[in-house]
């Protein structure tokens, strides 16, 4: 993590970074150039745009009523088995129109962007039938085309076993019907899907079903990026390493062997401190993973169960609850999260040739972004995507830098 002082950064009209370095050197280098906009960052910090490596942002039917049940001690699986949880949201998402889903997705992505996220992984998974899953993926595609924010799209049809089906039937349906349709829409350019996801969990999809679905997704060119070892040790990490997964999320119950296998396979661990916090689970073993050489990334896991848009809050929780250093948390929310999405060659750091996605914060020390828990709303001054200012915070202009 390099910190440059008295530095400048130049983004070209193509949206890519042209130069980053000492201000006087850059001033000479670009003395003949004309700029559309110059932002004075004296006393401020410029950081890479944050990358949220795991979200579920397309759904109708919030679960505010279940929050009270959880606080009273009901477990995630108890609520799920009583027809709540994912099932509750699925019913509402199936009924919602595409326009309705698009408009809420747009608002959610805007909130994420105001909290500094410039690249977000977005999952389907509240349809569980082909028609609704495709509706969700079309909504994500619309946002990808129309909004100034990076999106990595994930097909998560195996998020839960739909009512009236067994896990085996759901697995066959996904492999025989969903994925061939997805392949067809991908080839025609109608929907760009990047990743395939499965909730590998006891009482959801077992290891063998997970293997079959992930392999079938890989066969149509999707990156493997799935939920594993969250509530029970399932050997998901070992499976992911073997299949060449790009990333595995959660991992609260990962085995020591699984950690070693992921490090060897260069498979990223996407840790979600909001989930462990909300559900009072044991925290993922971030320290052990870092010591073993695993690429550790972070995600907000934004969904009706963990309603958090803010990567700065996620980084704060990662430092306090998962014992990461601030440098490790920033890397996990930028370059490592980009790696988990297969985009670290273009995103996640301020380097020449990479996309000009950046944040300017109203502080002379970048650590304030993590230190101020929930304080990002008055701290983030500008959010820039591909060199274009997509959010400007007027409040920062009247407040002295802190």
mmCIF file of N, CA and C in Angstrom, residues 170-302:
data_model
loop_
_atom_site.group_PDB
_atom_site.id
_atom_site.type_symbol
_atom_site.label_atom_id
_atom_site.label_comp_id
_atom_site.label_asym_id
_atom_site.label_seq_id
_atom_site.Cartn_x
_atom_site.Cartn_y
_atom_site.Cartn_z
ATOM 1 N N UNK A 170 -34.128 -29.528 -8.092
ATOM 2 C CA UNK A 170 -33.696 -28.143 -8.353
ATOM 3 C C UNK A 170 -32.367 -28.142 -9.111
ATOM 4 N N UNK A 171 -31.469 -29.041 -8.725
ATOM 5 C CA UNK A 171 -30.159 -29.153 -9.387
ATOM 6 C C UNK A 171 -30.330 -29.522 -10.854
ATOM 7 N N UNK A 172 -31.176 -30.516 -11.126
ATOM 8 C CA UNK A 172 -31.420 -30.939 -12.517
ATOM 9 C C UNK A 172 -32.043 -29.814 -13.331
ATOM 10 N N UNK A 173 -32.991 -29.086 -12.731
ATOM 11 C CA UNK A 173 -33.667 -27.980 -13.411
ATOM 12 C C UNK A 173 -32.649 -26.910 -13.825
ATOM 13 N N UNK A 174 -31.733 -26.582 -12.894
ATOM 14 C CA UNK A 174 -30.712 -25.562 -13.175
ATOM 15 C C UNK A 174 -29.798 -26.024 -14.307
ATOM 16 N N UNK A 175 -29.351 -27.280 -14.235
ATOM 17 C CA UNK A 175 -28.395 -27.779 -15.232
ATOM 18 C C UNK A 175 -29.052 -27.992 -16.601
ATOM 19 N N UNK A 176 -30.293 -28.494 -16.592
ATOM 20 C CA UNK A 176 -30.942 -28.827 -17.875
ATOM 21 C C UNK A 176 -31.698 -27.671 -18.506
ATOM 22 N N UNK A 177 -32.186 -26.735 -17.681
ATOM 23 C CA UNK A 177 -33.008 -25.646 -18.222
ATOM 24 C C UNK A 177 -32.406 -24.256 -18.065
ATOM 25 N N UNK A 178 -32.001 -23.904 -16.837
ATOM 26 C CA UNK A 178 -31.515 -22.547 -16.597
ATOM 27 C C UNK A 178 -30.225 -22.246 -17.371
ATOM 28 N N UNK A 179 -29.217 -23.098 -17.190
ATOM 29 C CA UNK A 179 -27.908 -22.787 -17.775
ATOM 30 C C UNK A 179 -27.895 -22.787 -19.308
ATOM 31 N N UNK A 180 -28.585 -23.734 -19.973
ATOM 32 C CA UNK A 180 -28.628 -23.647 -21.441
ATOM 33 C C UNK A 180 -29.265 -22.348 -21.934
ATOM 34 N N UNK A 181 -30.310 -21.872 -21.235
ATOM 35 C CA UNK A 181 -30.981 -20.622 -21.603
ATOM 36 C C UNK A 181 -30.024 -19.444 -21.390
ATOM 37 N N UNK A 182 -29.294 -19.497 -20.300
ATOM 38 C CA UNK A 182 -28.322 -18.442 -19.986
ATOM 39 C C UNK A 182 -27.223 -18.383 -21.052
ATOM 40 N N UNK A 183 -26.782 -19.557 -21.473
ATOM 41 C CA UNK A 183 -25.739 -19.650 -22.507
ATOM 42 C C UNK A 183 -26.230 -18.985 -23.793
ATOM 43 N N UNK A 184 -27.474 -19.273 -24.122
ATOM 44 C CA UNK A 184 -28.091 -18.734 -25.347
ATOM 45 C C UNK A 184 -28.170 -17.190 -25.272
ATOM 46 N N UNK A 185 -28.626 -16.666 -24.132
ATOM 47 C CA UNK A 185 -28.765 -15.209 -23.960
ATOM 48 C C UNK A 185 -27.406 -14.517 -23.890
ATOM 49 N N UNK A 186 -26.405 -15.254 -23.399
ATOM 50 C CA UNK A 186 -25.040 -14.730 -23.315
ATOM 51 C C UNK A 186 -24.465 -14.615 -24.741
ATOM 52 N N UNK A 187 -24.687 -15.661 -25.529
ATOM 53 C CA UNK A 187 -24.171 -15.681 -26.901
ATOM 54 C C UNK A 187 -24.824 -14.612 -27.766
ATOM 55 N N UNK A 188 -26.128 -14.371 -27.535
ATOM 56 C CA UNK A 188 -26.828 -13.363 -28.345
ATOM 57 C C UNK A 188 -26.526 -11.950 -27.839
ATOM 58 N N UNK A 189 -25.792 -11.859 -26.708
ATOM 59 C CA UNK A 189 -25.413 -10.552 -26.176
ATOM 60 C C UNK A 189 -26.519 -9.850 -25.410
ATOM 61 N N UNK A 190 -27.612 -10.564 -25.132
ATOM 62 C CA UNK A 190 -28.731 -9.929 -24.407
ATOM 63 C C UNK A 190 -28.413 -9.747 -22.928
ATOM 64 N N UNK A 191 -27.745 -10.740 -22.350
ATOM 65 C CA UNK A 191 -27.410 -10.670 -20.925
ATOM 66 C C UNK A 191 -25.942 -11.067 -20.755
ATOM 67 N N UNK A 192 -25.187 -10.226 -20.073
ATOM 68 C CA UNK A 192 -23.787 -10.560 -19.787
ATOM 69 C C UNK A 192 -23.699 -11.040 -18.353
ATOM 70 N N UNK A 193 -23.502 -12.327 -18.159
ATOM 71 C CA UNK A 193 -23.339 -12.858 -16.803
ATOM 72 C C UNK A 193 -21.877 -13.224 -16.641
ATOM 73 N N UNK A 194 -21.290 -12.865 -15.490
ATOM 74 C CA UNK A 194 -19.870 -13.137 -15.256
ATOM 75 C C UNK A 194 -19.612 -14.365 -14.390
ATOM 76 N N UNK A 195 -20.474 -14.559 -13.362
ATOM 77 C CA UNK A 195 -20.174 -15.583 -12.352
ATOM 78 C C UNK A 195 -21.341 -16.530 -12.111
ATOM 79 N N UNK A 196 -21.013 -17.721 -11.573
ATOM 80 C CA UNK A 196 -22.044 -18.653 -11.118
ATOM 81 C C UNK A 196 -21.865 -18.887 -9.615
ATOM 82 N N UNK A 197 -23.003 -18.925 -8.909
ATOM 83 C CA UNK A 197 -22.999 -19.030 -7.454
ATOM 84 C C UNK A 197 -23.993 -20.104 -7.007
ATOM 85 N N UNK A 198 -23.642 -20.805 -5.932
ATOM 86 C CA UNK A 198 -24.518 -21.809 -5.307
ATOM 87 C C UNK A 198 -24.399 -21.623 -3.798
ATOM 88 N N UNK A 199 -25.507 -21.752 -3.070
ATOM 89 C CA UNK A 199 -25.449 -21.740 -1.609
ATOM 90 C C UNK A 199 -25.194 -23.180 -1.164
ATOM 91 N N UNK A 200 -23.913 -23.502 -0.954
ATOM 92 C CA UNK A 200 -23.519 -24.855 -0.548
ATOM 93 C C UNK A 200 -23.663 -24.936 0.964
ATOM 94 N N UNK A 201 -24.715 -25.607 1.424
ATOM 95 C CA UNK A 201 -25.024 -25.594 2.856
ATOM 96 C C UNK A 201 -25.896 -26.788 3.215
ATOM 97 N N UNK A 202 -25.767 -27.247 4.439
ATOM 98 C CA UNK A 202 -26.592 -28.338 4.958
ATOM 99 C C UNK A 202 -28.063 -27.928 4.875
ATOM 100 N N UNK A 203 -28.904 -28.744 4.270
ATOM 101 C CA UNK A 203 -30.315 -28.413 4.129
ATOM 102 C C UNK A 203 -30.594 -27.512 2.927
ATOM 103 N N UNK A 204 -29.552 -27.160 2.170
ATOM 104 C CA UNK A 204 -29.754 -26.367 0.939
ATOM 105 C C UNK A 204 -29.158 -27.204 -0.193
ATOM 106 N N UNK A 205 -27.983 -26.865 -0.739
ATOM 107 C CA UNK A 205 -27.356 -27.698 -1.764
ATOM 108 C C UNK A 205 -26.134 -28.390 -1.175
ATOM 109 N N UNK A 206 -26.125 -29.732 -1.246
ATOM 110 C CA UNK A 206 -24.997 -30.476 -0.689
ATOM 111 C C UNK A 206 -23.793 -30.383 -1.622
ATOM 112 N N UNK A 207 -22.695 -30.980 -1.198
ATOM 113 C CA UNK A 207 -21.434 -30.854 -1.926
ATOM 114 C C UNK A 207 -21.531 -31.386 -3.351
ATOM 115 N N UNK A 208 -22.229 -32.519 -3.515
ATOM 116 C CA UNK A 208 -22.300 -33.135 -4.846
ATOM 117 C C UNK A 208 -23.145 -32.302 -5.812
ATOM 118 N N UNK A 209 -24.309 -31.812 -5.340
ATOM 119 C CA UNK A 209 -25.154 -30.945 -6.175
ATOM 120 C C UNK A 209 -24.397 -29.671 -6.534
ATOM 121 N N UNK A 210 -23.702 -29.120 -5.530
ATOM 122 C CA UNK A 210 -22.925 -27.892 -5.744
ATOM 123 C C UNK A 210 -21.879 -28.128 -6.831
ATOM 124 N N UNK A 211 -21.166 -29.247 -6.717
ATOM 125 C CA UNK A 211 -20.139 -29.581 -7.712
ATOM 126 C C UNK A 211 -20.727 -29.622 -9.116
ATOM 127 N N UNK A 212 -21.868 -30.280 -9.267
ATOM 128 C CA UNK A 212 -22.478 -30.438 -10.602
ATOM 129 C C UNK A 212 -22.887 -29.086 -11.189
ATOM 130 N N UNK A 213 -23.502 -28.238 -10.347
ATOM 131 C CA UNK A 213 -23.977 -26.933 -10.841
ATOM 132 C C UNK A 213 -22.787 -26.035 -11.208
ATOM 133 N N UNK A 214 -21.792 -25.988 -10.320
ATOM 134 C CA UNK A 214 -20.642 -25.109 -10.579
ATOM 135 C C UNK A 214 -19.888 -25.555 -11.825
ATOM 136 N N UNK A 215 -19.723 -26.859 -11.985
ATOM 137 C CA UNK A 215 -19.019 -27.375 -13.159
ATOM 138 C C UNK A 215 -19.788 -27.035 -14.438
ATOM 139 N N UNK A 216 -21.114 -27.177 -14.389
ATOM 140 C CA UNK A 216 -21.941 -26.865 -15.567
ATOM 141 C C UNK A 216 -21.856 -25.373 -15.895
ATOM 142 N N UNK A 217 -21.759 -24.530 -14.869
ATOM 143 C CA UNK A 217 -21.605 -23.084 -15.091
ATOM 144 C C UNK A 217 -20.250 -22.775 -15.696
ATOM 145 N N UNK A 218 -19.225 -23.434 -15.179
ATOM 146 C CA UNK A 218 -17.863 -23.236 -15.689
ATOM 147 C C UNK A 218 -17.803 -23.646 -17.167
ATOM 148 N N UNK A 219 -18.531 -24.710 -17.502
ATOM 149 C CA UNK A 219 -18.541 -25.207 -18.886
ATOM 150 C C UNK A 219 -19.135 -24.208 -19.873
ATOM 151 N N UNK A 220 -20.008 -23.283 -19.380
ATOM 152 C CA UNK A 220 -20.536 -22.267 -20.306
ATOM 153 C C UNK A 220 -19.785 -20.940 -20.145
ATOM 154 N N UNK A 221 -18.616 -21.006 -19.492
ATOM 155 C CA UNK A 221 -17.745 -19.832 -19.449
ATOM 156 C C UNK A 221 -17.950 -18.889 -18.273
ATOM 157 N N UNK A 222 -18.658 -19.347 -17.228
ATOM 158 C CA UNK A 222 -18.857 -18.480 -16.054
ATOM 159 C C UNK A 222 -17.737 -18.722 -15.032
ATOM 160 N N UNK A 223 -17.337 -17.659 -14.331
ATOM 161 C CA UNK A 223 -16.371 -17.811 -13.238
ATOM 162 C C UNK A 223 -17.107 -18.390 -12.038
ATOM 163 N N UNK A 224 -16.448 -19.281 -11.308
ATOM 164 C CA UNK A 224 -17.056 -19.857 -10.109
ATOM 165 C C UNK A 224 -16.803 -18.930 -8.919
ATOM 166 N N UNK A 225 -17.901 -18.542 -8.243
ATOM 167 C CA UNK A 225 -17.814 -17.589 -7.134
ATOM 168 C C UNK A 225 -19.018 -17.892 -6.228
ATOM 169 N N UNK A 226 -18.810 -18.731 -5.200
ATOM 170 C CA UNK A 226 -19.989 -19.260 -4.501
ATOM 171 C C UNK A 226 -19.959 -19.130 -2.981
ATOM 172 N N UNK A 227 -21.143 -19.346 -2.350
ATOM 173 C CA UNK A 227 -21.327 -19.294 -0.895
ATOM 174 C C UNK A 227 -20.905 -20.648 -0.308
ATOM 175 N N UNK A 228 -19.946 -20.644 0.626
ATOM 176 C CA UNK A 228 -19.544 -21.931 1.196
ATOM 177 C C UNK A 228 -19.181 -21.869 2.671
ATOM 178 N N UNK A 229 -19.362 -22.994 3.347
ATOM 179 C CA UNK A 229 -18.926 -23.174 4.741
ATOM 180 C C UNK A 229 -19.410 -22.057 5.664
ATOM 181 N N UNK A 230 -20.672 -21.633 5.500
ATOM 182 C CA UNK A 230 -21.185 -20.528 6.324
ATOM 183 C C UNK A 230 -21.691 -21.011 7.684
ATOM 184 N N UNK A 231 -22.663 -21.935 7.655
ATOM 185 C CA UNK A 231 -23.304 -22.362 8.914
ATOM 186 C C UNK A 231 -22.770 -23.709 9.392
ATOM 187 N N UNK A 232 -22.297 -24.519 8.453
ATOM 188 C CA UNK A 232 -21.724 -25.835 8.791
ATOM 189 C C UNK A 232 -20.477 -26.066 7.954
ATOM 190 N N UNK A 233 -19.481 -26.804 8.502
ATOM 191 C CA UNK A 233 -18.316 -27.163 7.682
ATOM 192 C C UNK A 233 -18.762 -28.156 6.604
ATOM 193 N N UNK A 234 -18.592 -27.778 5.337
ATOM 194 C CA UNK A 234 -19.109 -28.599 4.225
ATOM 195 C C UNK A 234 -17.996 -29.078 3.289
ATOM 196 N N UNK A 235 -16.754 -28.657 3.566
ATOM 197 C CA UNK A 235 -15.637 -28.873 2.642
ATOM 198 C C UNK A 235 -15.830 -28.104 1.322
ATOM 199 N N UNK A 236 -16.552 -26.979 1.406
ATOM 200 C CA UNK A 236 -16.773 -26.132 0.226
ATOM 201 C C UNK A 236 -15.465 -25.550 -0.293
ATOM 202 N N UNK A 237 -14.584 -25.163 0.634
ATOM 203 C CA UNK A 237 -13.319 -24.535 0.236
ATOM 204 C C UNK A 237 -12.472 -25.524 -0.560
ATOM 205 N N UNK A 238 -12.433 -26.778 -0.088
ATOM 206 C CA UNK A 238 -11.666 -27.810 -0.798
ATOM 207 C C UNK A 238 -12.249 -28.020 -2.197
ATOM 208 N N UNK A 239 -13.591 -28.037 -2.284
ATOM 209 C CA UNK A 239 -14.260 -28.221 -3.582
ATOM 210 C C UNK A 239 -13.931 -27.052 -4.519
ATOM 211 N N UNK A 240 -14.034 -25.836 -4.002
ATOM 212 C CA UNK A 240 -13.757 -24.657 -4.822
ATOM 213 C C UNK A 240 -12.340 -24.652 -5.366
ATOM 214 N N UNK A 241 -11.386 -25.007 -4.502
ATOM 215 C CA UNK A 241 -9.981 -25.049 -4.923
ATOM 216 C C UNK A 241 -9.801 -26.065 -6.051
ATOM 217 N N UNK A 242 -10.469 -27.200 -5.894
ATOM 218 C CA UNK A 242 -10.358 -28.271 -6.892
ATOM 219 C C UNK A 242 -10.973 -27.873 -8.242
ATOM 220 N N UNK A 243 -12.094 -27.144 -8.198
ATOM 221 C CA UNK A 243 -12.780 -26.756 -9.444
ATOM 222 C C UNK A 243 -12.182 -25.500 -10.090
ATOM 223 N N UNK A 244 -11.194 -24.904 -9.420
ATOM 224 C CA UNK A 244 -10.611 -23.670 -9.969
ATOM 225 C C UNK A 244 -11.513 -22.466 -9.756
ATOM 226 N N UNK A 245 -12.183 -22.412 -8.595
ATOM 227 C CA UNK A 245 -13.062 -21.276 -8.291
ATOM 228 C C UNK A 245 -12.246 -19.991 -8.218
ATOM 229 N N UNK A 246 -12.836 -18.901 -8.660
ATOM 230 C CA UNK A 246 -12.208 -17.582 -8.574
ATOM 231 C C UNK A 246 -12.322 -17.072 -7.128
ATOM 232 N N UNK A 247 -13.464 -17.369 -6.480
ATOM 233 C CA UNK A 247 -13.671 -16.892 -5.106
ATOM 234 C C UNK A 247 -14.730 -17.722 -4.397
ATOM 235 N N UNK A 248 -14.630 -17.751 -3.079
ATOM 236 C CA UNK A 248 -15.655 -18.384 -2.234
ATOM 237 C C UNK A 248 -15.996 -17.377 -1.131
ATOM 238 N N UNK A 249 -17.292 -17.227 -0.848
ATOM 239 C CA UNK A 249 -17.759 -16.263 0.146
ATOM 240 C C UNK A 249 -18.153 -16.938 1.456
ATOM 241 N N UNK A 250 -18.168 -16.164 2.512
ATOM 242 C CA UNK A 250 -18.565 -16.552 3.875
ATOM 243 C C UNK A 250 -17.429 -17.243 4.625
ATOM 244 N N UNK A 251 -17.360 -18.588 4.536
ATOM 245 C CA UNK A 251 -16.240 -19.343 5.113
ATOM 246 C C UNK A 251 -16.103 -19.223 6.637
ATOM 247 N N UNK A 252 -17.224 -18.937 7.333
ATOM 248 C CA UNK A 252 -17.166 -18.876 8.800
ATOM 249 C C UNK A 252 -16.733 -20.229 9.388
ATOM 250 N N UNK A 253 -17.105 -21.332 8.700
ATOM 251 C CA UNK A 253 -16.833 -22.677 9.237
ATOM 252 C C UNK A 253 -15.793 -23.441 8.402
ATOM 253 N N UNK A 254 -14.932 -22.708 7.696
ATOM 254 C CA UNK A 254 -13.958 -23.365 6.811
ATOM 255 C C UNK A 254 -12.964 -24.200 7.632
ATOM 256 N N UNK A 255 -12.488 -25.291 7.025
ATOM 257 C CA UNK A 255 -11.500 -26.138 7.702
ATOM 258 C C UNK A 255 -10.087 -25.604 7.439
ATOM 259 N N UNK A 256 -9.141 -26.032 8.267
ATOM 260 C CA UNK A 256 -7.737 -25.634 8.063
ATOM 261 C C UNK A 256 -7.233 -26.116 6.706
ATOM 262 N N UNK A 257 -7.654 -27.327 6.313
ATOM 263 C CA UNK A 257 -7.241 -27.882 5.013
ATOM 264 C C UNK A 257 -7.801 -27.030 3.878
ATOM 265 N N UNK A 258 -9.042 -26.573 4.087
ATOM 266 C CA UNK A 258 -9.690 -25.730 3.075
ATOM 267 C C UNK A 258 -8.937 -24.431 2.860
ATOM 268 N N UNK A 259 -8.454 -23.837 3.957
ATOM 269 C CA UNK A 259 -7.698 -22.587 3.868
ATOM 270 C C UNK A 259 -6.419 -22.800 3.060
ATOM 271 N N UNK A 260 -5.696 -23.881 3.370
ATOM 272 C CA UNK A 260 -4.444 -24.187 2.662
ATOM 273 C C UNK A 260 -4.726 -24.430 1.175
ATOM 274 N N UNK A 261 -5.809 -25.162 0.895
ATOM 275 C CA UNK A 261 -6.160 -25.463 -0.505
ATOM 276 C C UNK A 261 -6.484 -24.184 -1.278
ATOM 277 N N UNK A 262 -7.198 -23.245 -0.641
ATOM 278 C CA UNK A 262 -7.533 -21.977 -1.305
ATOM 279 C C UNK A 262 -6.284 -21.148 -1.583
ATOM 280 N N UNK A 263 -5.349 -21.137 -0.633
ATOM 281 C CA UNK A 263 -4.104 -20.381 -0.826
ATOM 282 C C UNK A 263 -3.346 -20.934 -2.026
ATOM 283 N N UNK A 264 -3.258 -22.252 -2.113
ATOM 284 C CA UNK A 264 -2.544 -22.897 -3.223
ATOM 285 C C UNK A 264 -3.199 -22.618 -4.563
ATOM 286 N N UNK A 265 -4.533 -22.639 -4.563
ATOM 287 C CA UNK A 265 -5.281 -22.482 -5.820
ATOM 288 C C UNK A 265 -5.481 -21.005 -6.203
ATOM 289 N N UNK A 266 -4.950 -20.093 -5.369
ATOM 290 C CA UNK A 266 -5.136 -18.648 -5.585
ATOM 291 C C UNK A 266 -6.620 -18.273 -5.698
ATOM 292 N N UNK A 267 -7.426 -18.969 -4.906
ATOM 293 C CA UNK A 267 -8.868 -18.733 -4.856
ATOM 294 C C UNK A 267 -9.129 -17.715 -3.739
ATOM 295 N N UNK A 268 -9.785 -16.613 -4.085
ATOM 296 C CA UNK A 268 -10.013 -15.547 -3.103
ATOM 297 C C UNK A 268 -11.072 -15.935 -2.081
ATOM 298 N N UNK A 269 -10.904 -15.433 -0.853
ATOM 299 C CA UNK A 269 -11.915 -15.593 0.199
ATOM 300 C C UNK A 269 -12.637 -14.259 0.326
ATOM 301 N N UNK A 270 -13.952 -14.259 0.058
ATOM 302 C CA UNK A 270 -14.736 -13.027 0.217
ATOM 303 C C UNK A 270 -15.389 -13.088 1.593
ATOM 304 N N UNK A 271 -14.872 -12.297 2.516
ATOM 305 C CA UNK A 271 -15.379 -12.330 3.890
ATOM 306 C C UNK A 271 -16.442 -11.248 4.066
ATOM 307 N N UNK A 272 -17.462 -11.585 4.865
ATOM 308 C CA UNK A 272 -18.650 -10.733 4.996
ATOM 309 C C UNK A 272 -18.903 -10.439 6.467
ATOM 310 N N UNK A 273 -18.202 -9.452 7.017
ATOM 311 C CA UNK A 273 -18.340 -9.208 8.458
ATOM 312 C C UNK A 273 -19.747 -8.825 8.902
ATOM 313 N N UNK A 274 -20.561 -8.300 7.980
ATOM 314 C CA UNK A 274 -21.935 -7.926 8.359
ATOM 315 C C UNK A 274 -22.753 -9.162 8.744
ATOM 316 N N UNK A 275 -22.551 -10.266 8.038
ATOM 317 C CA UNK A 275 -23.348 -11.475 8.266
ATOM 318 C C UNK A 275 -23.070 -12.064 9.640
ATOM 319 N N UNK A 276 -21.778 -12.216 9.948
ATOM 320 C CA UNK A 276 -21.408 -12.793 11.243
ATOM 321 C C UNK A 276 -21.902 -11.883 12.372
ATOM 322 N N UNK A 277 -21.844 -10.581 12.130
ATOM 323 C CA UNK A 277 -22.285 -9.596 13.116
ATOM 324 C C UNK A 277 -23.796 -9.692 13.337
ATOM 325 N N UNK A 278 -24.544 -9.688 12.229
ATOM 326 C CA UNK A 278 -26.019 -9.713 12.269
ATOM 327 C C UNK A 278 -26.574 -11.010 12.851
ATOM 328 N N UNK A 279 -26.011 -12.121 12.419
ATOM 329 C CA UNK A 279 -26.534 -13.431 12.834
ATOM 330 C C UNK A 279 -25.814 -13.962 14.073
ATOM 331 N N UNK A 280 -24.893 -13.157 14.626
ATOM 332 C CA UNK A 280 -24.109 -13.560 15.799
ATOM 333 C C UNK A 280 -23.438 -14.911 15.580
ATOM 334 N N UNK A 281 -22.826 -15.049 14.406
ATOM 335 C CA UNK A 281 -22.080 -16.274 14.099
ATOM 336 C C UNK A 281 -20.638 -16.052 14.539
ATOM 337 N N UNK A 282 -19.839 -17.141 14.499
ATOM 338 C CA UNK A 282 -18.428 -16.901 14.792
ATOM 339 C C UNK A 282 -17.818 -16.204 13.582
ATOM 340 N N UNK A 283 -16.862 -15.340 13.852
ATOM 341 C CA UNK A 283 -16.254 -14.536 12.786
ATOM 342 C C UNK A 283 -15.380 -15.407 11.879
ATOM 343 N N UNK A 284 -15.340 -15.087 10.578
ATOM 344 C CA UNK A 284 -14.404 -15.797 9.688
ATOM 345 C C UNK A 284 -12.955 -15.580 10.164
ATOM 346 N N UNK A 285 -12.111 -16.584 9.926
ATOM 347 C CA UNK A 285 -10.728 -16.535 10.419
ATOM 348 C C UNK A 285 -9.822 -15.745 9.470
ATOM 349 N N UNK A 286 -10.037 -14.436 9.425
ATOM 350 C CA UNK A 286 -9.269 -13.598 8.497
ATOM 351 C C UNK A 286 -7.767 -13.707 8.749
ATOM 352 N N UNK A 287 -7.355 -13.668 10.008
ATOM 353 C CA UNK A 287 -5.917 -13.693 10.330
ATOM 354 C C UNK A 287 -5.251 -14.968 9.815
ATOM 355 N N UNK A 288 -5.893 -16.092 10.072
ATOM 356 C CA UNK A 288 -5.325 -17.374 9.659
ATOM 357 C C UNK A 288 -5.210 -17.425 8.127
ATOM 358 N N UNK A 289 -6.260 -16.921 7.446
ATOM 359 C CA UNK A 289 -6.226 -16.911 5.977
ATOM 360 C C UNK A 289 -5.087 -16.040 5.458
ATOM 361 N N UNK A 290 -4.930 -14.857 6.053
ATOM 362 C CA UNK A 290 -3.858 -13.945 5.625
ATOM 363 C C UNK A 290 -2.488 -14.579 5.874
ATOM 364 N N UNK A 291 -2.341 -15.219 7.033
ATOM 365 C CA UNK A 291 -1.060 -15.863 7.345
ATOM 366 C C UNK A 291 -0.741 -17.016 6.399
ATOM 367 N N UNK A 292 -1.781 -17.710 5.924
ATOM 368 C CA UNK A 292 -1.567 -18.838 5.002
ATOM 369 C C UNK A 292 -1.414 -18.374 3.548
ATOM 370 N N UNK A 293 -1.586 -17.056 3.318
ATOM 371 C CA UNK A 293 -1.390 -16.547 1.956
ATOM 372 C C UNK A 293 -2.635 -16.555 1.082
ATOM 373 N N UNK A 294 -3.834 -16.599 1.696
ATOM 374 C CA UNK A 294 -5.076 -16.521 0.913
ATOM 375 C C UNK A 294 -5.314 -15.061 0.517
ATOM 376 N N UNK A 295 -5.821 -14.828 -0.689
ATOM 377 C CA UNK A 295 -6.231 -13.480 -1.107
ATOM 378 C C UNK A 295 -7.556 -13.182 -0.395
ATOM 379 N N UNK A 296 -7.539 -12.243 0.550
ATOM 380 C CA UNK A 296 -8.738 -11.942 1.332
ATOM 381 C C UNK A 296 -9.414 -10.685 0.785
ATOM 382 N N UNK A 297 -10.688 -10.825 0.432
ATOM 383 C CA UNK A 297 -11.490 -9.715 -0.088
ATOM 384 C C UNK A 297 -12.668 -9.489 0.851
ATOM 385 N N UNK A 298 -13.345 -8.344 0.681
ATOM 386 C CA UNK A 298 -14.504 -8.037 1.519
ATOM 387 C C UNK A 298 -15.733 -7.738 0.669
ATOM 388 N N UNK A 299 -16.908 -8.023 1.235
ATOM 389 C CA UNK A 299 -18.165 -7.664 0.589
ATOM 390 C C UNK A 299 -19.153 -7.230 1.662
ATOM 391 N N UNK A 300 -20.167 -6.469 1.244
ATOM 392 C CA UNK A 300 -21.175 -5.991 2.212
ATOM 393 C C UNK A 300 -22.245 -7.047 2.465
ATOM 394 N N UNK A 301 -22.386 -8.005 1.519
ATOM 395 C CA UNK A 301 -23.479 -8.981 1.548
ATOM 396 C C UNK A 301 -24.830 -8.269 1.626
ATOM 397 N N UNK A 302 -24.939 -7.065 1.039
ATOM 398 C CA UNK A 302 -26.219 -6.351 1.091
ATOM 399 C C UNK A 302 -27.340 -7.288 0.644
#
